[in-house]
XYZ file of C-alpha atoms in Angstrom:
610
model
C 9.578 59.278 13.610
C 10.650 55.904 12.801
C 13.503 54.806 14.749
C 15.983 52.124 13.631
C 16.549 49.311 16.078
C 20.180 49.441 15.045
C 20.915 52.840 16.274
C 23.928 53.670 18.789
C 23.509 56.776 20.777
C 27.009 58.582 21.093
C 27.331 60.817 23.951
C 24.461 63.733 24.274
C 24.344 66.782 26.474
C 20.864 65.696 27.664
C 20.371 67.333 31.095
C 17.660 64.893 33.441
C 16.776 64.890 37.011
C 17.430 61.616 38.425
C 14.593 59.578 39.120
C 14.799 57.225 42.105
C 14.291 53.654 42.333
C 10.681 52.990 43.720
C 9.867 49.308 45.501
C 7.592 48.363 43.116
C 10.286 48.472 40.567
C 12.286 45.364 39.537
C 15.569 47.096 39.185
C 17.757 44.074 38.977
C 18.010 40.289 38.126
C 16.648 39.413 41.615
C 14.423 42.126 42.474
C 17.183 42.978 45.313
C 20.163 41.659 47.024
C 18.943 39.100 49.099
C 17.625 36.986 45.670
C 14.619 35.994 46.932
C 12.927 37.342 43.470
C 9.896 38.237 44.904
C 8.170 41.628 44.453
C 6.755 42.037 47.867
C 4.858 45.576 47.331
C 3.005 43.814 44.517
C -0.972 44.336 44.983
C -2.823 44.419 42.208
C -2.021 40.813 40.879
C -3.675 38.208 42.872
C -4.969 34.819 42.679
C -8.163 35.731 42.232
C -7.718 37.582 39.326
C -4.531 36.413 37.339
C -6.823 34.164 35.315
C -7.740 37.513 33.120
C -4.322 38.713 32.469
C -3.834 39.242 29.095
C -1.093 40.839 26.737
C -0.937 44.856 26.957
C 1.975 45.164 24.424
C 4.776 43.509 22.901
C 7.737 44.794 21.528
C 8.722 44.642 18.409
C 4.960 45.166 17.656
C 3.135 42.163 15.669
C 4.093 42.573 12.188
C 7.324 45.124 12.254
C 9.609 44.678 10.048
C 12.417 45.269 12.203
C 13.266 42.450 14.518
C 15.722 42.131 17.761
C 17.491 39.199 18.696
C 16.923 37.039 21.863
C 16.167 38.088 25.141
C 17.905 35.632 27.065
C 17.556 37.210 30.672
C 15.014 38.599 32.771
C 14.176 42.309 32.008
C 14.325 45.096 34.242
C 11.605 47.203 34.871
C 11.707 50.580 36.798
C 8.627 53.066 36.721
C 7.429 51.138 33.551
C 10.622 51.699 31.532
C 11.853 48.386 30.367
C 15.678 47.400 29.703
C 17.029 44.581 28.521
C 19.606 43.060 26.173
C 19.999 40.842 23.013
C 22.419 38.086 21.803
C 22.327 36.888 18.134
C 20.781 39.278 15.919
C 22.437 42.575 16.008
C 23.470 42.127 19.637
C 22.368 45.165 21.598
C 20.670 46.676 24.550
C 17.559 48.504 24.604
C 15.134 50.846 26.951
C 11.499 50.813 26.102
C 8.778 53.339 27.095
C 5.730 52.199 29.574
C 4.011 51.795 26.317
C 6.267 49.393 24.639
C 8.117 52.064 22.214
C 11.425 52.201 21.528
C 13.324 54.842 23.957
C 16.728 54.210 22.708
C 18.973 51.329 21.593
C 22.888 50.883 22.099
C 24.510 48.521 19.457
C 27.134 46.338 21.167
C 30.362 46.850 19.505
C 31.682 43.126 19.789
C 34.991 42.193 20.965
C 34.402 38.650 19.957
C 36.626 38.704 16.587
C 39.852 37.472 15.354
C 41.458 40.815 15.772
C 41.090 40.719 19.600
C 42.928 37.106 19.643
C 39.178 35.456 20.602
C 40.084 31.867 21.413
C 36.605 30.501 20.231
C 37.079 32.549 17.003
C 40.915 31.254 16.522
C 39.339 27.659 17.376
C 36.506 28.032 14.691
C 33.874 27.731 17.538
C 30.648 29.437 16.742
C 28.931 29.026 19.956
C 29.794 32.583 21.346
C 28.814 36.036 20.441
C 29.304 39.151 22.313
C 25.389 39.402 23.194
C 23.510 40.348 26.794
C 22.884 37.010 28.343
C 22.305 38.730 32.174
C 19.984 40.859 33.454
C 20.840 44.762 33.656
C 20.916 46.583 37.068
C 19.453 50.166 36.765
C 19.920 52.918 39.474
C 18.826 56.736 39.620
C 21.192 57.737 37.046
C 22.727 54.782 35.288
C 22.215 51.041 33.676
C 24.877 48.486 33.999
C 25.088 45.102 32.391
C 27.648 42.634 31.073
C 28.231 40.729 27.856
C 28.980 37.206 27.110
C 32.164 38.464 25.214
C 33.308 39.517 28.443
C 32.689 43.453 28.372
C 31.378 45.419 31.523
C 29.408 48.137 30.381
C 27.369 51.346 31.899
C 24.737 53.290 29.996
C 23.433 56.862 30.950
C 19.840 55.812 32.007
C 18.092 58.750 30.132
C 20.209 59.197 27.080
C 21.530 55.701 26.592
C 24.891 57.181 25.963
C 28.006 55.136 27.346
C 29.647 56.346 30.121
C 32.187 53.894 30.234
C 33.266 50.110 29.919
C 35.486 47.669 30.771
C 37.017 44.632 28.796
C 37.829 41.741 30.991
C 39.569 39.904 28.228
C 42.336 42.701 27.878
C 45.391 43.300 30.094
C 44.208 46.641 31.810
C 41.693 44.635 33.785
C 43.761 42.660 36.478
C 42.096 39.188 36.077
C 42.040 39.481 32.517
C 41.769 36.184 30.411
C 40.827 35.466 26.881
C 38.012 33.553 27.389
C 36.589 35.765 30.038
C 32.743 36.081 30.070
C 29.842 37.471 32.096
C 27.200 35.518 32.514
C 25.797 36.816 35.991
C 24.053 40.033 36.661
C 25.590 43.130 38.515
C 24.621 44.686 41.985
C 25.337 47.541 43.788
C 26.487 46.611 47.566
C 28.361 49.104 50.085
C 28.357 51.888 47.258
C 30.650 49.541 45.009
C 29.223 47.785 41.312
C 29.849 43.929 42.009
C 30.354 41.707 38.953
C 30.972 38.164 38.333
C 32.180 36.388 35.614
C 35.497 34.345 34.574
C 37.080 32.294 31.827
C 34.628 30.266 30.021
C 36.473 27.245 28.669
C 33.735 24.505 28.559
C 33.737 23.965 25.053
C 37.159 24.801 24.404
C 38.228 22.320 26.218
C 37.008 19.811 23.659
C 39.317 21.294 21.127
C 42.282 18.790 20.800
C 45.089 21.925 20.156
C 43.619 24.217 22.647
C 45.876 24.523 25.719
C 43.223 23.536 28.453
C 42.572 25.277 30.453
C 44.095 28.723 32.334
C 40.843 30.339 33.037
C 39.598 31.512 36.848
C 36.017 32.588 38.106
C 36.331 35.940 39.381
C 34.147 38.377 41.579
C 35.165 42.305 41.109
C 34.571 45.514 42.440
C 34.423 48.915 40.499
C 33.088 52.545 41.294
C 29.743 52.843 39.654
C 30.614 56.317 38.562
C 33.635 55.593 36.456
C 34.242 52.204 36.023
C 37.340 52.343 38.074
C 38.445 48.730 39.265
C 38.510 48.468 43.160
C 39.466 44.913 43.963
C 39.218 41.347 42.538
C 38.662 37.989 44.297
C 40.052 35.611 41.818
C 38.533 31.977 42.416
C 41.110 29.421 43.836
C 44.737 29.640 42.809
C 46.617 30.525 39.803
C 46.538 28.006 37.253
C 50.210 26.431 36.449
C 51.462 24.896 33.547
C 51.789 21.477 33.467
C 55.277 19.612 32.327
C 54.099 16.812 31.623
C 50.886 17.448 31.098
C 48.333 15.747 33.595
C 46.439 13.189 32.006
C 42.769 11.717 33.062
C 41.614 8.475 31.791
C 37.906 7.244 31.677
C 36.357 3.414 31.385
C 35.317 4.357 27.891
C 39.335 4.241 26.999
C 39.469 7.974 26.401
C 42.959 9.584 27.943
C 42.644 13.531 28.025
C 45.905 15.456 28.858
C 45.876 18.798 30.253
C 48.629 21.170 29.805
C 47.702 23.848 32.610
C 45.208 23.935 35.475
C 43.336 24.152 37.982
C 40.825 26.259 36.045
C 37.572 27.101 37.859
C 35.777 28.523 35.426
C 33.348 31.670 35.006
C 31.564 32.595 37.876
C 28.049 32.564 36.423
C 25.851 32.818 39.560
C 24.791 36.115 40.507
C 25.866 37.083 44.037
C 23.855 38.069 47.327
C 25.026 40.701 49.565
C 24.405 41.014 53.593
C 24.616 44.646 54.676
C 25.036 43.553 58.401
C 28.313 41.531 57.985
C 29.006 43.151 54.947
C 29.377 40.000 52.893
C 29.054 38.820 49.598
C 27.920 35.164 49.001
C 27.595 33.198 45.648
C 28.306 29.671 43.861
C 30.929 28.486 41.531
C 31.495 26.427 38.475
C 33.068 23.397 37.772
C 37.012 22.534 37.306
C 37.436 22.774 33.304
C 40.877 21.515 34.189
C 42.578 19.684 37.212
C 44.937 20.245 39.713
C 48.404 18.522 39.351
C 48.123 15.505 42.080
C 51.033 15.573 44.420
C 52.389 12.456 46.514
C 50.736 13.819 49.702
C 47.135 14.730 47.693
C 46.271 12.986 44.581
C 43.190 14.771 44.234
C 42.363 16.143 41.037
C 40.170 19.139 42.377
C 40.429 21.289 45.085
C 37.673 23.107 47.328
C 36.936 25.736 45.263
C 34.837 23.943 42.426
C 30.921 23.809 42.483
C 31.369 25.612 45.855
C 29.603 28.385 48.182
C 31.977 30.931 49.104
C 31.736 34.381 51.309
C 34.060 37.199 50.608
C 34.076 40.719 52.486
C 32.526 43.814 50.348
C 35.184 45.721 51.831
C 38.525 44.382 49.906
C 36.992 41.122 48.327
C 38.862 39.400 51.372
C 37.676 35.181 51.336
C 35.977 34.681 54.378
C 34.728 30.951 54.005
C 34.480 28.150 51.166
C 31.985 25.469 51.509
C 32.374 22.616 48.562
C 28.771 21.070 47.747
C 29.714 19.082 45.098
C 33.595 17.333 44.793
C 35.839 16.189 42.164
C 33.940 18.217 39.803
C 36.534 18.544 36.864
C 34.443 18.720 33.263
C 34.498 20.254 30.276
C 32.903 19.572 26.743
C 35.455 16.581 26.209
C 34.590 14.662 29.809
C 31.787 12.358 29.846
C 28.965 13.716 32.192
C 28.442 10.709 33.951
C 31.692 8.394 35.383
C 30.015 4.856 35.926
C 33.038 3.963 37.805
C 32.544 6.632 40.745
C 28.596 6.858 39.901
C 29.201 10.826 39.883
C 27.378 13.191 37.692
C 29.845 15.950 36.428
C 29.248 19.493 35.449
C 27.048 20.220 39.131
C 27.836 23.875 39.538
C 25.926 26.686 41.520
C 24.038 29.283 39.413
C 21.370 29.744 41.738
C 21.984 32.989 43.894
C 22.061 32.218 47.824
C 19.097 33.317 49.286
C 19.408 35.161 52.686
C 16.998 34.530 55.285
C 16.846 33.336 59.138
C 15.344 29.975 60.754
C 14.551 29.566 64.267
C 14.486 26.365 65.575
C 14.367 25.237 69.209
C 14.435 28.821 70.381
C 18.002 29.399 68.277
C 17.485 32.126 65.649
C 20.235 31.539 63.041
C 21.059 33.659 59.732
C 21.224 31.276 57.022
C 21.399 31.038 52.885
C 19.543 28.825 50.831
C 20.987 27.575 47.523
C 19.858 25.462 44.803
C 22.187 23.203 42.750
C 22.501 21.339 39.725
C 22.747 17.994 41.713
C 19.187 18.716 42.172
C 19.382 19.412 45.917
C 18.365 22.763 47.942
C 20.818 23.746 50.604
C 20.799 25.482 53.966
C 24.035 26.984 55.010
C 25.070 28.440 58.264
C 26.180 32.119 57.119
C 28.672 32.835 59.549
C 30.989 29.466 58.801
C 29.546 27.771 56.037
C 28.082 24.667 57.780
C 25.481 22.868 56.061
C 22.800 22.714 58.357
C 19.887 20.837 55.760
C 19.670 19.749 52.251
C 16.737 17.904 50.243
C 18.168 14.367 48.831
C 19.850 13.902 45.931
C 19.571 10.841 43.266
C 22.208 8.428 43.343
C 22.634 5.944 40.511
C 22.924 5.760 36.683
C 21.339 7.733 34.354
C 18.082 6.321 32.226
C 17.037 8.007 29.405
C 13.134 8.441 30.783
C 13.798 8.735 34.594
C 11.870 11.649 36.882
C 12.631 12.760 40.151
C 10.108 10.673 42.655
C 7.988 12.782 45.097
C 7.911 9.895 47.839
C 11.888 10.626 47.873
C 11.551 14.275 48.265
C 14.166 14.701 45.423
C 13.694 18.097 43.494
C 15.211 17.403 40.319
C 17.657 14.876 38.884
C 21.366 15.729 38.465
C 22.929 17.064 35.236
C 24.667 19.213 32.462
C 21.098 20.762 31.771
C 19.134 19.276 34.935
C 18.975 19.879 38.589
C 18.222 23.432 39.951
C 19.824 25.379 37.125
C 19.172 29.098 38.757
C 16.497 31.408 39.735
C 14.682 29.767 42.559
C 13.010 32.068 44.811
C 11.980 32.756 48.344
C 8.662 34.862 49.861
C 9.538 34.659 53.582
C 7.480 31.417 54.310
C 8.404 28.864 51.579
C 11.052 28.182 49.039
C 10.025 27.839 45.446
C 12.573 25.479 43.497
C 12.193 25.342 39.575
C 13.913 22.183 38.423
C 14.543 19.875 35.257
C 15.270 16.000 34.913
C 17.736 15.477 32.001
C 19.462 12.352 33.013
C 19.433 11.268 29.367
C 21.649 13.859 28.648
C 24.551 12.681 30.693
C 24.200 9.486 28.448
C 24.659 11.204 25.681
C 27.660 13.361 26.407
C 30.353 10.142 26.856
C 33.495 12.351 25.842
C 32.294 14.263 22.637
C 36.048 14.577 21.573
C 35.929 10.985 20.846
C 35.008 10.086 17.088
C 32.099 8.321 18.313
C 28.634 10.158 18.279
C 26.204 10.097 20.605
C 22.237 10.803 20.071
C 20.904 13.868 22.594
C 18.015 12.323 24.524
C 15.137 14.700 25.646
C 14.614 15.781 28.876
C 12.186 13.643 31.052
C 10.565 16.413 33.099
C 10.126 19.848 34.621
C 8.700 21.254 37.572
C 8.311 23.728 40.392
C 8.111 22.756 44.015
C 7.311 24.427 47.358
C 9.339 23.660 50.559
C 10.108 24.803 53.962
C 12.874 27.124 54.879
C 14.555 24.384 56.327
C 13.763 21.743 53.257
C 11.893 19.408 55.654
C 8.278 19.811 54.600
C 7.322 19.691 50.936
C 3.955 21.530 50.456
C 3.670 20.884 46.717
C 5.075 20.264 43.520
C 3.592 21.357 40.312
C 4.630 18.737 37.425
C 4.966 19.571 33.977
C 2.709 17.970 31.545
C 4.514 15.749 28.977
C 4.562 16.931 25.448
C 4.921 15.795 21.961
C 8.031 17.440 20.493
C 9.187 17.677 16.721
C 12.595 19.040 16.237
C 13.326 21.725 14.089
C 16.712 20.224 12.923
C 15.730 16.703 11.492
C 11.549 16.486 11.878
C 12.302 13.934 14.820
C 9.216 13.290 17.179
C 10.084 12.892 20.690
C 7.636 12.482 23.670
C 9.345 14.381 26.936
C 9.188 16.725 29.604
C 8.784 20.131 29.704
C 12.055 21.949 31.890
C 11.915 24.611 34.056
C 15.320 26.009 34.183
C 14.632 29.688 34.233
C 14.177 31.830 37.231
C 10.889 32.284 38.962
C 9.181 35.688 39.617
C 6.988 35.647 43.059
C 4.290 38.013 44.528
C 2.446 37.200 48.223
C -0.173 35.030 46.330
C 1.669 33.999 42.808
C 4.675 32.106 41.453
C 5.774 33.211 37.732
C 7.832 31.283 35.664
C 8.303 30.181 31.813
C 8.408 26.742 30.324
C 11.440 26.000 27.847
C 9.700 23.437 25.790
C 6.341 24.287 25.640
C 7.109 27.990 25.408
C 4.726 29.253 27.944
C 4.474 31.825 30.731
C 2.733 30.089 33.564
C 1.343 31.355 37.162
C 0.591 29.203 40.333
C -1.330 29.755 43.379
C 1.787 30.148 45.693
C -0.468 28.437 48.313
C -1.983 25.149 46.666
C 0.152 25.123 43.481
C -2.333 24.978 41.678
C -2.012 26.141 37.804
C -4.042 29.687 37.530
C -2.894 30.983 33.814
C -0.691 30.117 31.082
C -0.289 32.493 27.980
C 1.926 31.160 25.125
C 5.113 33.016 24.005
C 6.760 30.819 21.818
C 10.576 29.603 22.475
C 12.223 31.029 25.618
C 14.753 30.834 28.203
C 13.679 34.306 30.003
C 12.539 34.319 33.310
C 9.700 36.944 34.275
C 9.655 40.090 36.430
C 6.762 41.603 38.241
C 6.541 45.410 38.608
C 3.346 47.493 39.318
C 0.723 45.103 38.262
C 2.583 44.081 35.448
C 4.770 41.055 34.057
C 7.253 41.400 31.856
C 9.195 38.398 29.960
C 11.483 38.043 27.214
C 11.367 35.574 24.272
C 13.603 33.679 21.802
C 16.321 30.961 22.644
C 19.485 29.801 20.686
C 21.090 28.003 23.534
C 22.546 24.396 23.586
C 22.442 23.684 19.707
C 25.053 22.098 17.736
C 28.334 23.143 17.514
C 31.549 22.135 15.609
C 35.197 23.043 15.505
C 36.551 23.105 12.122
C 35.545 19.038 11.949
C 37.630 18.232 15.151
C 34.680 17.888 17.131
C 31.371 16.186 16.004
C 28.012 15.451 17.807
C 24.766 14.091 16.483
C 22.255 15.774 17.766
C 19.004 13.690 18.309
C 17.041 16.468 20.107
C 16.857 20.000 20.035
C 15.252 22.576 22.122
C 12.875 25.160 20.428
C 15.041 27.651 18.720
C 14.640 31.206 16.746
C 17.732 33.869 16.744
C 14.834 36.581 17.194
C 12.893 37.237 20.329
C 10.724 39.557 21.694
C 9.651 41.532 24.915
C 6.087 40.952 26.228
C 4.003 43.136 29.042
C 0.950 41.565 30.415
C -1.523 43.040 33.085
C -5.146 42.651 34.050
C -7.845 43.635 31.199
C -8.741 47.000 30.579
C -7.317 50.221 32.409
C -5.213 48.493 35.150
C -4.219 51.425 36.542
C -0.476 50.915 36.122
C 1.109 53.866 38.221
C 3.552 54.887 35.830
C 4.861 58.314 36.858
C 6.243 59.122 33.188
C 8.463 61.417 34.806
C 11.349 60.708 32.468
C 12.089 62.601 29.528
C 13.845 60.159 26.766
C 15.817 62.379 24.339
C 14.616 60.314 21.207
C 11.517 58.878 22.131
C 10.311 62.892 23.054
C 10.592 63.587 19.366
C 8.261 61.623 18.259
């Protein structure tokens, strides 16, 4: 019996005994709440056999007439069943059987519409759809995920029936905003469902008639069974209306006026959680609009932008704030590099803070390690937010083809799409930082709201680097080879670097990652950095997951493409990443019967009738 991919499941009366989540499962974005992205119980995949890794299945199957949208975020795998969401082509959420067959599909009812008063639709932007750009969280009975359009959705794990959903754009949500989005992945902590999001106004800020900007990031707690709101932590003070507007002037002659602020933008970092201190840790985005300077404080920013924040899980109360990048006021109308100050912009934190400990001179300290888009990896004291160590950052103007020099221990160059984007890993001994050098983008984005146009210069390098937990020792770095790339848009040819922007996945011996330009799943020896295996999977912006001797990864990419707003804003795209509006999920394993220990104990109501 064939099943349409567009099928939406209504509530069912299916009764299913709860199936537990086991240590071999990859049940959430980072594998667990420590943020390590390490499957520490994986025993089958080794440095000695990974060279034989082969495709076990893909969904949709080769030659299938039905297609799915782009799979942007790390697939979640529990007992071999695979959970993932899509964007673009009929945004939906899927569950697959351990053999790669469709178990159920939930089609997302979009709230990104003119009827809902969505600001992107209102201002003619095609940038956003109400698809899934984060990983799900799976517990014994339920599946939770957020949408780019700002919905938080809970489904029944076994039937796919909708249990509840929250519209964070709607006034019924205490931290509502019309531009709210959810890009981070949910976690469970202290019996609460923790979700981060907020007002995503980066592109809206470039629209001359948009009242920029009044959105804030947030972290919120919900009851996992019914979606009831428990508490909310808004990032920074509530934005105020400016009368008269607050202006920012730039060396290129542009003057931008803001009618509201400060705006701290969405939290797109997936939080981590320390159960001993009952503390959540997360990073924040830039200011989309400045604060109003006062006679005694002329700064256009506050401490909450591009910062790490610690809050208590019981009530969401703030414990401490540590800003990593000051004066980071940026949206798509603002130049990405300010030559007057030598500052790069949009240096936010999307990497989950990794919780571990270090011992030096007999002193034991609980710390967090986190990557930033300025290219640095920080080690911070968990108790008070004190920065203990950090890797160096590049200081100097952007040049089109520059790369981070190894001798300076710079992990990546700063930039809007550069630095350490998200998904660095830790295996208890070493940090693995995935980085991108894209300084030429700062040259191009010199205020796209002006009448001038700028070519977008391609990325110059990508790499994975292994460093010590205190950042002082570099063990190895894997540099991606230079590539010859042809644009799909205009046929332009480039020699450029190969970004590594998506999260790594770790075992005790291996580092898995995807390459955004060459479109490959790659595996390194974690001790030496030797490249052991590469498999081409096509356009990709999805990091892999590892479960029970298998590696899973989604494909497709439609990020960072040209956009316009009723011809008000124009950019000339001189470079584009490989893109497609359809994707797939791949499962890889060892040859033959690899003995993947799936219990097949679940009974999906739809696939059981096949």
